[in-house]
PDB file of C-alpha atoms and ligand atoms in Angstrom:
ATOM      1  CA  MET M   1     -40.910  19.024  21.924  1.00  0.00           C
ATOM      2  CA  THR M   2     -39.067  16.312  23.793  1.00  0.00           C
ATOM      3  CA  SER M   3     -41.410  14.143  25.770  1.00  0.00           C
ATOM      4  CA  TYR M   4     -40.958  12.708  29.216  1.00  0.00           C
ATOM      5  CA  GLY M   5     -41.894   9.357  27.790  1.00  0.00           C
ATOM      6  CA  TYR M   6     -45.108   8.403  29.475  1.00  0.00           C
ATOM      7  CA  GLY M   7     -46.248   6.314  26.552  1.00  0.00           C
ATOM      8  CA  HIS M   8     -49.968   6.337  26.084  1.00  0.00           C
ATOM      9  CA  GLU M   9     -50.384   9.502  28.107  1.00  0.00           C
ATOM     10  CA  MET M  10     -48.143  11.651  25.938  1.00  0.00           C
ATOM     11  CA  ASP M  11     -50.798  13.411  23.928  1.00  0.00           C
ATOM     12  CA  ALA M  12     -53.136  14.002  26.812  1.00  0.00           C
ATOM     13  CA  GLN M  13     -54.398  17.518  27.451  1.00  0.00           C
ATOM     14  CA  PRO M  14     -55.756  18.889  30.691  1.00  0.00           C
ATOM     15  CA  GLY M  15     -59.273  17.588  30.869  1.00  0.00           C
ATOM     16  CA  ALA M  16     -58.205  14.341  29.256  1.00  0.00           C
ATOM     17  CA  ALA M  17     -57.910  12.387  32.476  1.00  0.00           C
ATOM     18  CA  THR M  18     -58.558   8.742  31.753  1.00  0.00           C
ATOM     19  CA  GLY M  19     -61.042   8.157  34.552  1.00  0.00           C
ATOM     20  CA  THR M  20     -59.123   5.391  36.245  1.00  0.00           C
ATOM     21  CA  PRO M  21     -58.212   6.173  39.847  1.00  0.00           C
ATOM     22  CA  LEU M  22     -54.492   6.463  40.544  1.00  0.00           C
ATOM     23  CA  VAL M  23     -54.409   8.040  44.002  1.00  0.00           C
ATOM     24  CA  VAL M  24     -57.239   7.198  46.367  1.00  0.00           C
ATOM     25  CA  LEU M  25     -57.593   8.613  49.873  1.00  0.00           C
ATOM     26  CA  ASP M  26     -60.421   7.009  51.761  1.00  0.00           C
ATOM     27  CA  HIS M  27     -61.586   8.457  55.081  1.00  0.00           C
ATOM     28  CA  VAL M  28     -58.099   9.626  55.986  1.00  0.00           C
ATOM     29  CA  ASN M  29     -57.714  11.082  59.466  1.00  0.00           C
ATOM     30  CA  LYS M  30     -54.644  12.380  61.196  1.00  0.00           C
ATOM     31  CA  HIS M  31     -54.039  14.252  64.434  1.00  0.00           C
ATOM     32  CA  PHE M  32     -51.086  16.133  65.809  1.00  0.00           C
ATOM     33  CA  GLY M  33     -51.978  15.932  69.487  1.00  0.00           C
ATOM     34  CA  ASP M  34     -55.280  17.790  69.795  1.00  0.00           C
ATOM     35  CA  LEU M  35     -55.111  19.150  66.272  1.00  0.00           C
ATOM     36  CA  HIS M  36     -57.245  17.257  63.755  1.00  0.00           C
ATOM     37  CA  VAL M  37     -54.976  18.084  60.836  1.00  0.00           C
ATOM     38  CA  LEU M  38     -56.630  15.774  58.263  1.00  0.00           C
ATOM     39  CA  ASN M  39     -60.344  15.440  58.931  1.00  0.00           C
ATOM     40  CA  ASP M  40     -61.975  12.594  57.039  1.00  0.00           C
ATOM     41  CA  ILE M  41     -60.287  13.310  53.717  1.00  0.00           C
ATOM     42  CA  ASN M  42     -61.767  11.517  50.722  1.00  0.00           C
ATOM     43  CA  LEU M  43     -59.991  12.292  47.495  1.00  0.00           C
ATOM     44  CA  THR M  44     -59.579  10.389  44.261  1.00  0.00           C
ATOM     45  CA  VAL M  45     -57.141  11.567  41.633  1.00  0.00           C
ATOM     46  CA  ASP M  46     -57.479   9.908  38.273  1.00  0.00           C
ATOM     47  CA  ARG M  47     -54.643   8.942  35.985  1.00  0.00           C
ATOM     48  CA  GLY M  48     -53.630  11.999  33.988  1.00  0.00           C
ATOM     49  CA  GLU M  49     -55.542  14.364  36.221  1.00  0.00           C
ATOM     50  CA  VAL M  50     -54.066  17.574  37.619  1.00  0.00           C
ATOM     51  CA  VAL M  51     -55.493  18.588  40.987  1.00  0.00           C
ATOM     52  CA  ILE M  52     -54.657  21.871  42.661  1.00  0.00           C
ATOM     53  CA  VAL M  53     -54.857  22.000  46.446  1.00  0.00           C
ATOM     54  CA  ILE M  54     -55.384  25.479  47.756  1.00  0.00           C
ATOM     55  CA  GLY M  55     -56.171  26.890  51.173  1.00  0.00           C
ATOM     56  CA  PRO M  56     -54.982  29.019  54.047  1.00  0.00           C
ATOM     57  CA  SER M  57     -51.728  28.415  55.856  1.00  0.00           C
ATOM     58  CA  GLY M  58     -52.070  25.652  58.443  1.00  0.00           C
ATOM     59  CA  SER M  59     -55.029  23.993  56.719  1.00  0.00           C
ATOM     60  CA  GLY M  60     -53.198  20.670  56.291  1.00  0.00           C
ATOM     61  CA  LYS M  61     -52.045  20.861  52.660  1.00  0.00           C
ATOM     62  CA  SER M  62     -48.438  19.887  53.324  1.00  0.00           C
ATOM     63  CA  THR M  63     -49.504  17.148  55.709  1.00  0.00           C
ATOM     64  CA  LEU M  64     -51.778  15.794  52.985  1.00  0.00           C
ATOM     65  CA  CYS M  65     -48.889  15.665  50.501  1.00  0.00           C
ATOM     66  CA  ARG M  66     -46.572  14.127  53.051  1.00  0.00           C
ATOM     67  CA  ALA M  67     -49.159  11.499  53.917  1.00  0.00           C
ATOM     68  CA  ILE M  68     -49.527  10.528  50.259  1.00  0.00           C
ATOM     69  CA  ASN M  69     -45.779   9.956  50.152  1.00  0.00           C
ATOM     70  CA  ARG M  70     -45.902   8.387  53.603  1.00  0.00           C
ATOM     71  CA  LEU M  71     -43.485  10.890  55.036  1.00  0.00           C
ATOM     72  CA  GLU M  72     -46.272  11.146  57.621  1.00  0.00           C
ATOM     73  CA  THR M  73     -48.295   8.248  58.972  1.00  0.00           C
ATOM     74  CA  ILE M  74     -52.080   8.510  59.217  1.00  0.00           C
ATOM     75  CA  ASP M  75     -54.301   7.507  62.133  1.00  0.00           C
ATOM     76  CA  GLU M  76     -57.279   6.152  60.214  1.00  0.00           C
ATOM     77  CA  GLY M  77     -58.338   5.455  56.676  1.00  0.00           C
ATOM     78  CA  THR M  78     -56.373   4.264  53.678  1.00  0.00           C
ATOM     79  CA  ILE M  79     -54.222   5.739  50.934  1.00  0.00           C
ATOM     80  CA  ALA M  80     -53.650   3.690  47.809  1.00  0.00           C
ATOM     81  CA  ILE M  81     -51.447   4.406  44.804  1.00  0.00           C
ATOM     82  CA  ASP M  82     -52.429   2.572  41.643  1.00  0.00           C
ATOM     83  CA  GLY M  83     -54.468   0.102  43.639  1.00  0.00           C
ATOM     84  CA  VAL M  84     -51.769  -0.634  46.207  1.00  0.00           C
ATOM     85  CA  GLU M  85     -52.214   0.535  49.757  1.00  0.00           C
ATOM     86  CA  LEU M  86     -49.185   2.374  51.145  1.00  0.00           C
ATOM     87  CA  PRO M  87     -46.929  -0.192  52.828  1.00  0.00           C
ATOM     88  CA  ASP M  88     -45.719   0.498  56.364  1.00  0.00           C
ATOM     89  CA  GLU M  89     -41.998   0.178  55.837  1.00  0.00           C
ATOM     90  CA  GLY M  90     -39.098  -1.565  54.191  1.00  0.00           C
ATOM     91  CA  LYS M  91     -38.510  -2.245  50.540  1.00  0.00           C
ATOM     92  CA  PRO M  92     -42.167  -2.164  49.485  1.00  0.00           C
ATOM     93  CA  LEU M  93     -42.396   1.350  50.924  1.00  0.00           C
ATOM     94  CA  ALA M  94     -39.218   2.470  49.126  1.00  0.00           C
ATOM     95  CA  GLN M  95     -40.646   1.099  45.864  1.00  0.00           C
ATOM     96  CA  LEU M  96     -43.985   2.764  46.301  1.00  0.00           C
ATOM     97  CA  ARG M  97     -42.388   6.019  47.327  1.00  0.00           C
ATOM     98  CA  ALA M  98     -40.394   5.928  44.114  1.00  0.00           C
ATOM     99  CA  ASP M  99     -43.734   5.945  42.280  1.00  0.00           C
ATOM    100  CA  VAL M 100     -44.664   9.204  43.996  1.00  0.00           C
ATOM    101  CA  GLY M 101     -42.398  12.093  43.021  1.00  0.00           C
ATOM    102  CA  MET M 102     -42.300  15.031  45.381  1.00  0.00           C
ATOM    103  CA  VAL M 103     -41.113  18.575  44.869  1.00  0.00           C
ATOM    104  CA  PHE M 104     -40.957  20.809  47.920  1.00  0.00           C
ATOM    105  CA  GLN M 105     -40.884  24.533  48.425  1.00  0.00           C
ATOM    106  CA  SER M 106     -37.232  24.270  49.438  1.00  0.00           C
ATOM    107  CA  PHE M 107     -35.452  22.529  46.619  1.00  0.00           C
ATOM    108  CA  ASN M 108     -33.851  19.846  48.807  1.00  0.00           C
ATOM    109  CA  LEU M 109     -31.067  19.003  46.378  1.00  0.00           C
ATOM    110  CA  PHE M 110     -28.016  17.212  47.726  1.00  0.00           C
ATOM    111  CA  ALA M 111     -25.665  20.155  48.285  1.00  0.00           C
ATOM    112  CA  HIS M 112     -22.411  18.257  47.793  1.00  0.00           C
ATOM    113  CA  LYS M 113     -23.425  16.417  44.660  1.00  0.00           C
ATOM    114  CA  THR M 114     -23.424  17.793  41.147  1.00  0.00           C
ATOM    115  CA  ILE M 115     -26.678  18.508  39.332  1.00  0.00           C
ATOM    116  CA  LEU M 116     -26.200  15.381  37.224  1.00  0.00           C
ATOM    117  CA  GLU M 117     -25.464  13.243  40.300  1.00  0.00           C
ATOM    118  CA  ASN M 118     -28.560  14.620  41.991  1.00  0.00           C
ATOM    119  CA  VAL M 119     -30.658  13.330  39.108  1.00  0.00           C
ATOM    120  CA  THR M 120     -28.935   9.942  38.633  1.00  0.00           C
ATOM    121  CA  LEU M 121     -28.679   8.908  42.278  1.00  0.00           C
ATOM    122  CA  GLY M 122     -32.267   7.692  42.760  1.00  0.00           C
ATOM    123  CA  PRO M 123     -32.539   5.707  39.524  1.00  0.00           C
ATOM    124  CA  ILE M 124     -29.186   3.983  40.206  1.00  0.00           C
ATOM    125  CA  LYS M 125     -29.776   3.264  43.906  1.00  0.00           C
ATOM    126  CA  VAL M 126     -33.523   2.629  44.046  1.00  0.00           C
ATOM    127  CA  ARG M 127     -34.486   1.555  40.529  1.00  0.00           C
ATOM    128  CA  GLY M 128     -31.256  -0.298  39.775  1.00  0.00           C
ATOM    129  CA  VAL M 129     -30.755   1.522  36.473  1.00  0.00           C
ATOM    130  CA  PRO M 130     -27.255   1.028  34.980  1.00  0.00           C
ATOM    131  CA  LYS M 131     -25.053   4.129  35.414  1.00  0.00           C
ATOM    132  CA  ALA M 132     -24.630   4.980  31.747  1.00  0.00           C
ATOM    133  CA  GLN M 133     -28.363   4.732  31.121  1.00  0.00           C
ATOM    134  CA  ALA M 134     -29.138   6.793  34.211  1.00  0.00           C
ATOM    135  CA  ARG M 135     -26.771   9.516  33.015  1.00  0.00           C
ATOM    136  CA  ALA M 136     -28.229   9.542  29.513  1.00  0.00           C
ATOM    137  CA  GLU M 137     -31.772   9.775  30.833  1.00  0.00           C
ATOM    138  CA  ALA M 138     -30.777  12.429  33.350  1.00  0.00           C
ATOM    139  CA  MET M 139     -29.198  14.562  30.628  1.00  0.00           C
ATOM    140  CA  GLN M 140     -32.402  14.309  28.580  1.00  0.00           C
ATOM    141  CA  LEU M 141     -34.437  15.460  31.549  1.00  0.00           C
ATOM    142  CA  LEU M 142     -32.050  18.293  32.337  1.00  0.00           C
ATOM    143  CA  GLU M 143     -32.282  19.303  28.686  1.00  0.00           C
ATOM    144  CA  ARG M 144     -36.043  19.233  28.937  1.00  0.00           C
ATOM    145  CA  VAL M 145     -36.138  21.527  31.979  1.00  0.00           C
ATOM    146  CA  GLY M 146     -33.519  23.788  30.412  1.00  0.00           C
ATOM    147  CA  VAL M 147     -30.505  23.248  32.661  1.00  0.00           C
ATOM    148  CA  ALA M 148     -28.422  20.654  30.803  1.00  0.00           C
ATOM    149  CA  ASN M 149     -25.556  23.151  30.575  1.00  0.00           C
ATOM    150  CA  GLN M 150     -25.392  23.220  34.389  1.00  0.00           C
ATOM    151  CA  ALA M 151     -24.996  19.444  34.782  1.00  0.00           C
ATOM    152  CA  ASP M 152     -21.537  19.525  36.361  1.00  0.00           C
ATOM    153  CA  LYS M 153     -22.207  22.359  38.788  1.00  0.00           C
ATOM    154  CA  LEU M 154     -23.206  22.156  42.422  1.00  0.00           C
ATOM    155  CA  PRO M 155     -26.737  23.231  43.425  1.00  0.00           C
ATOM    156  CA  ALA M 156     -25.525  26.403  45.162  1.00  0.00           C
ATOM    157  CA  GLN M 157     -24.107  27.642  41.852  1.00  0.00           C
ATOM    158  CA  LEU M 158     -27.585  27.707  40.311  1.00  0.00           C
ATOM    159  CA  SER M 159     -30.444  30.171  40.737  1.00  0.00           C
ATOM    160  CA  GLY M 160     -33.481  29.136  42.757  1.00  0.00           C
ATOM    161  CA  GLY M 161     -35.537  28.666  39.604  1.00  0.00           C
ATOM    162  CA  GLN M 162     -32.853  26.465  38.077  1.00  0.00           C
ATOM    163  CA  GLN M 163     -32.545  24.420  41.266  1.00  0.00           C
ATOM    164  CA  GLN M 164     -36.280  23.864  41.381  1.00  0.00           C
ATOM    165  CA  ARG M 165     -36.249  22.698  37.756  1.00  0.00           C
ATOM    166  CA  VAL M 166     -33.461  20.272  38.694  1.00  0.00           C
ATOM    167  CA  ALA M 167     -35.612  19.055  41.595  1.00  0.00           C
ATOM    168  CA  ILE M 168     -38.410  18.365  39.107  1.00  0.00           C
ATOM    169  CA  ALA M 169     -36.000  16.538  36.775  1.00  0.00           C
ATOM    170  CA  ARG M 170     -34.721  14.523  39.720  1.00  0.00           C
ATOM    171  CA  SER M 171     -38.233  13.393  40.595  1.00  0.00           C
ATOM    172  CA  LEU M 172     -39.067  12.593  36.973  1.00  0.00           C
ATOM    173  CA  ALA M 173     -35.928  10.467  36.671  1.00  0.00           C
ATOM    174  CA  MET M 174     -37.615   7.927  38.932  1.00  0.00           C
ATOM    175  CA  LYS M 175     -40.444   7.640  36.401  1.00  0.00           C
ATOM    176  CA  PRO M 176     -43.093   8.309  39.035  1.00  0.00           C
ATOM    177  CA  LYS M 177     -46.743   7.531  38.498  1.00  0.00           C
ATOM    178  CA  VAL M 178     -47.782  10.741  40.207  1.00  0.00           C
ATOM    179  CA  MET M 179     -46.007  13.973  41.051  1.00  0.00           C
ATOM    180  CA  LEU M 180     -46.713  15.956  44.207  1.00  0.00           C
ATOM    181  CA  PHE M 181     -45.715  19.596  44.329  1.00  0.00           C
ATOM    182  CA  ASP M 182     -45.895  21.454  47.644  1.00  0.00           C
ATOM    183  CA  GLU M 183     -45.770  25.190  46.944  1.00  0.00           C
ATOM    184  CA  PRO M 184     -42.968  24.713  44.426  1.00  0.00           C
ATOM    185  CA  THR M 185     -42.706  28.393  43.546  1.00  0.00           C
ATOM    186  CA  SER M 186     -43.284  30.129  46.848  1.00  0.00           C
ATOM    187  CA  ALA M 187     -39.591  30.367  47.758  1.00  0.00           C
ATOM    188  CA  LEU M 188     -38.685  31.799  44.345  1.00  0.00           C
ATOM    189  CA  ASP M 189     -38.030  35.343  43.259  1.00  0.00           C
ATOM    190  CA  PRO M 190     -40.903  36.540  41.046  1.00  0.00           C
ATOM    191  CA  GLU M 191     -38.918  36.427  37.804  1.00  0.00           C
ATOM    192  CA  MET M 192     -38.172  32.733  38.332  1.00  0.00           C
ATOM    193  CA  ILE M 193     -41.698  31.586  39.051  1.00  0.00           C
ATOM    194  CA  ASN M 194     -42.770  31.273  35.434  1.00  0.00           C
ATOM    195  CA  GLU M 195     -39.806  29.183  34.338  1.00  0.00           C
ATOM    196  CA  VAL M 196     -40.842  26.585  36.914  1.00  0.00           C
ATOM    197  CA  LEU M 197     -44.571  26.847  36.164  1.00  0.00           C
ATOM    198  CA  ASP M 198     -43.827  26.429  32.444  1.00  0.00           C
ATOM    199  CA  VAL M 199     -42.126  23.101  33.122  1.00  0.00           C
ATOM    200  CA  MET M 200     -45.077  22.031  35.268  1.00  0.00           C
ATOM    201  CA  THR M 201     -47.583  23.126  32.635  1.00  0.00           C
ATOM    202  CA  SER M 202     -45.924  21.053  29.920  1.00  0.00           C
ATOM    203  CA  LEU M 203     -45.744  18.105  32.282  1.00  0.00           C
ATOM    204  CA  ALA M 204     -49.481  18.449  32.867  1.00  0.00           C
ATOM    205  CA  LYS M 205     -50.118  18.643  29.114  1.00  0.00           C
ATOM    206  CA  GLU M 206     -48.151  15.450  28.597  1.00  0.00           C
ATOM    207  CA  GLY M 207     -50.540  13.666  30.897  1.00  0.00           C
ATOM    208  CA  MET M 208     -48.607  13.412  34.146  1.00  0.00           C
ATOM    209  CA  THR M 209     -50.859  12.888  37.133  1.00  0.00           C
ATOM    210  CA  MET M 210     -50.179  15.800  39.446  1.00  0.00           C
ATOM    211  CA  ILE M 211     -51.260  17.035  42.866  1.00  0.00           C
ATOM    212  CA  VAL M 212     -50.092  20.599  43.257  1.00  0.00           C
ATOM    213  CA  VAL M 213     -50.330  22.800  46.320  1.00  0.00           C
ATOM    214  CA  THR M 214     -50.119  26.305  44.927  1.00  0.00           C
ATOM    215  CA  HIS M 215     -51.805  29.678  44.940  1.00  0.00           C
ATOM    216  CA  GLU M 216     -50.753  30.356  41.350  1.00  0.00           C
ATOM    217  CA  MET M 217     -54.108  30.913  39.722  1.00  0.00           C
ATOM    218  CA  GLY M 218     -52.726  31.355  36.213  1.00  0.00           C
ATOM    219  CA  PHE M 219     -51.210  27.905  36.449  1.00  0.00           C
ATOM    220  CA  ALA M 220     -54.400  26.480  37.935  1.00  0.00           C
ATOM    221  CA  ARG M 221     -56.484  27.888  35.094  1.00  0.00           C
ATOM    222  CA  LYS M 222     -54.068  26.680  32.431  1.00  0.00           C
ATOM    223  CA  ALA M 223     -53.196  23.253  33.742  1.00  0.00           C
ATOM    224  CA  ALA M 224     -55.628  22.004  36.361  1.00  0.00           C
ATOM    225  CA  ASN M 225     -58.682  19.810  35.986  1.00  0.00           C
ATOM    226  CA  ARG M 226     -59.855  20.408  39.507  1.00  0.00           C
ATOM    227  CA  VAL M 227     -59.317  22.670  42.484  1.00  0.00           C
ATOM    228  CA  VAL M 228     -59.611  21.276  45.991  1.00  0.00           C
ATOM    229  CA  PHE M 229     -60.033  23.915  48.669  1.00  0.00           C
ATOM    230  CA  MET M 230     -58.874  22.925  52.163  1.00  0.00           C
ATOM    231  CA  ALA M 231     -59.399  24.707  55.447  1.00  0.00           C
ATOM    232  CA  ASP M 232     -59.086  23.400  59.011  1.00  0.00           C
ATOM    233  CA  GLY M 233     -58.083  19.939  57.843  1.00  0.00           C
ATOM    234  CA  LEU M 234     -61.246  19.539  55.772  1.00  0.00           C
ATOM    235  CA  ILE M 235     -61.861  19.536  52.055  1.00  0.00           C
ATOM    236  CA  GLN M 236     -64.345  22.405  51.993  1.00  0.00           C
ATOM    237  CA  GLU M 237     -65.115  22.386  48.301  1.00  0.00           C
ATOM    238  CA  GLU M 238     -64.019  21.008  44.949  1.00  0.00           C
ATOM    239  CA  ALA M 239     -64.630  22.635  41.594  1.00  0.00           C
ATOM    240  CA  THR M 240     -63.097  23.344  38.230  1.00  0.00           C
ATOM    241  CA  PRO M 241     -60.549  26.180  38.388  1.00  0.00           C
ATOM    242  CA  GLU M 242     -62.915  28.482  36.504  1.00  0.00           C
ATOM    243  CA  GLU M 243     -65.809  27.795  38.878  1.00  0.00           C
ATOM    244  CA  PHE M 244     -63.685  28.027  41.956  1.00  0.00           C
ATOM    245  CA  PHE M 245     -61.958  31.302  41.162  1.00  0.00           C
ATOM    246  CA  THR M 246     -64.997  33.065  39.754  1.00  0.00           C
ATOM    247  CA  ASN M 247     -67.728  31.603  41.921  1.00  0.00           C
ATOM    248  CA  PRO M 248     -66.481  30.021  45.159  1.00  0.00           C
ATOM    249  CA  ARG M 249     -69.369  28.523  47.143  1.00  0.00           C
ATOM    250  CA  SER M 250     -68.189  28.396  50.750  1.00  0.00           C
ATOM    251  CA  GLU M 251     -67.661  31.460  52.925  1.00  0.00           C
ATOM    252  CA  ARG M 252     -64.192  30.140  53.784  1.00  0.00           C
ATOM    253  CA  ALA M 253     -63.223  30.024  50.138  1.00  0.00           C
ATOM    254  CA  LYS M 254     -64.682  33.474  49.431  1.00  0.00           C
ATOM    255  CA  ASP M 255     -62.777  34.898  52.369  1.00  0.00           C
ATOM    256  CA  PHE M 256     -59.561  33.155  51.337  1.00  0.00           C
ATOM    257  CA  LEU M 257     -59.802  34.296  47.732  1.00  0.00           C
ATOM    258  CA  SER M 258     -60.549  37.876  48.719  1.00  0.00           C
ATOM    259  CA  LYS M 259     -57.269  37.841  50.658  1.00  0.00           C
ATOM    260  CA  ILE M 260     -55.083  36.363  47.945  1.00  0.00           C
ATOM    261  CA  LEU M 261     -56.682  38.442  45.198  1.00  0.00           C
ATOM    262  CA  THR M 262     -56.110  41.794  46.845  1.00  0.00           C
ATOM    263  CA  HIS M 263     -52.329  41.776  46.382  1.00  0.00           C
TER     264      HIS M 263
HETATM  265  N1  LIG E   1     -44.939  17.570  62.843  1.00  0.00           N
HETATM  266  C1  LIG E   1     -45.924  18.337  63.323  1.00  0.00           C
HETATM  267  N2  LIG E   1     -46.235  18.331  64.637  1.00  0.00           N
HETATM  268  C2  LIG E   1     -47.230  19.084  65.134  1.00  0.00           C
HETATM  269  N3  LIG E   1     -48.003  19.894  64.394  1.00  0.00           N
HETATM  270  C3  LIG E   1     -47.757  19.952  63.077  1.00  0.00           C
HETATM  271  C4  LIG E   1     -46.701  19.196  62.467  1.00  0.00           C
HETATM  272  N4  LIG E   1     -46.693  19.454  61.131  1.00  0.00           N
HETATM  273  C5  LIG E   1     -47.674  20.353  60.927  1.00  0.00           C
HETATM  274  N5  LIG E   1     -48.315  20.647  62.075  1.00  0.00           N
HETATM  275  C6  LIG E   1     -49.470  21.547  62.213  1.00  0.00           C
HETATM  276  O1  LIG E   1     -50.501  21.038  61.403  1.00  0.00           O
HETATM  277  C7  LIG E   1     -51.214  22.095  60.796  1.00  0.00           C
HETATM  278  C8  LIG E   1     -51.223  21.915  59.296  1.00  0.00           C
HETATM  279  O2  LIG E   1     -49.908  22.077  58.830  1.00  0.00           O
HETATM  280  P1  LIG E   1     -49.570  21.943  57.286  1.00  0.00           P
HETATM  281  O3  LIG E   1     -50.008  20.637  56.775  1.00  0.00           O
HETATM  282  O4  LIG E   1     -48.120  22.293  57.155  1.00  0.00           O
HETATM  283  O5  LIG E   1     -50.481  23.094  56.676  1.00  0.00           O
HETATM  284  P2  LIG E   1     -50.353  23.908  55.306  1.00  0.00           P
HETATM  285  O6  LIG E   1     -49.365  23.202  54.450  1.00  0.00           O
HETATM  286  O7  LIG E   1     -51.726  23.939  54.757  1.00  0.00           O
HETATM  287  O8  LIG E   1     -49.878  25.280  55.693  1.00  0.00           O
HETATM  288  C9  LIG E   1     -50.552  23.379  61.261  1.00  0.00           C
HETATM  289  O9  LIG E   1     -51.294  23.886  62.335  1.00  0.00           O
HETATM  290  C10 LIG E   1     -49.191  22.924  61.705  1.00  0.00           C
HETATM  291  O10 LIG E   1     -48.683  23.760  62.715  1.00  0.00           O
HETATM  292 MG1  LIG E   2     -47.620  23.837  53.564  1.00  0.00          MG
END
């Protein structure tokens, strides 16, 4: 199996988190007007750890992801990546953002650029990687996610599942320290969900630190170290996937699970 090349983390398995904090949210609060969308969030994600964020629509999951990437500002508290607090703006922010890969529900590829260009653009522009090297690394990543033969096509010529795998390759090309996934499979036709989850599962097995908003329980059971359940802007409970899905403690979680399990 080709590896993504994360050195010492390559042989890690889920459960093999190293115990050193990589993403630390400390008393994070955010409001949208009267809405307290992030309510005193404290969350530490260790290097190599895979954390699933689950919860009802509107509970603040996307805002949490966007705050970690500083696509949203926060009102109070701190967010640090690898010991560095998120900078406000400018080049330090661009650098730090490059350390935090993000994959959205909508694939967000550049529509008028080829698949290969989509993957090489960031490394060339932000990381200053020479073109030839960027292309070689991009082709390896596209190979790894199974779409190397589509490299010269435009995004619209690919299926949703293929586009989402390209979006993952594009994020990985920046060699991020952590990957955020915000409902990466919820816009996909059912038959394409697994091809994306398979890529994410192998990434998790290779030791990538991941924060994943998803309701895919199979993936959570296979790949996650921890489930964080959010509702109303609060982290309501945290548990292992097994504990959470078989024995949720809070009424909110029980209610939520009964709804997603019935269909
Ligand atoms: N830019 C915004 N302005 C105002 N309200 C927002 C904005 N973004 C999200 N919200 C609100 O914040 C709440 C949480 O949204 P979100 O983080 O997208 O939740 P989730 O991803 O869990 O569904 C929702 O009530 C949503 O309507
Ligand atoms: Mg959301």
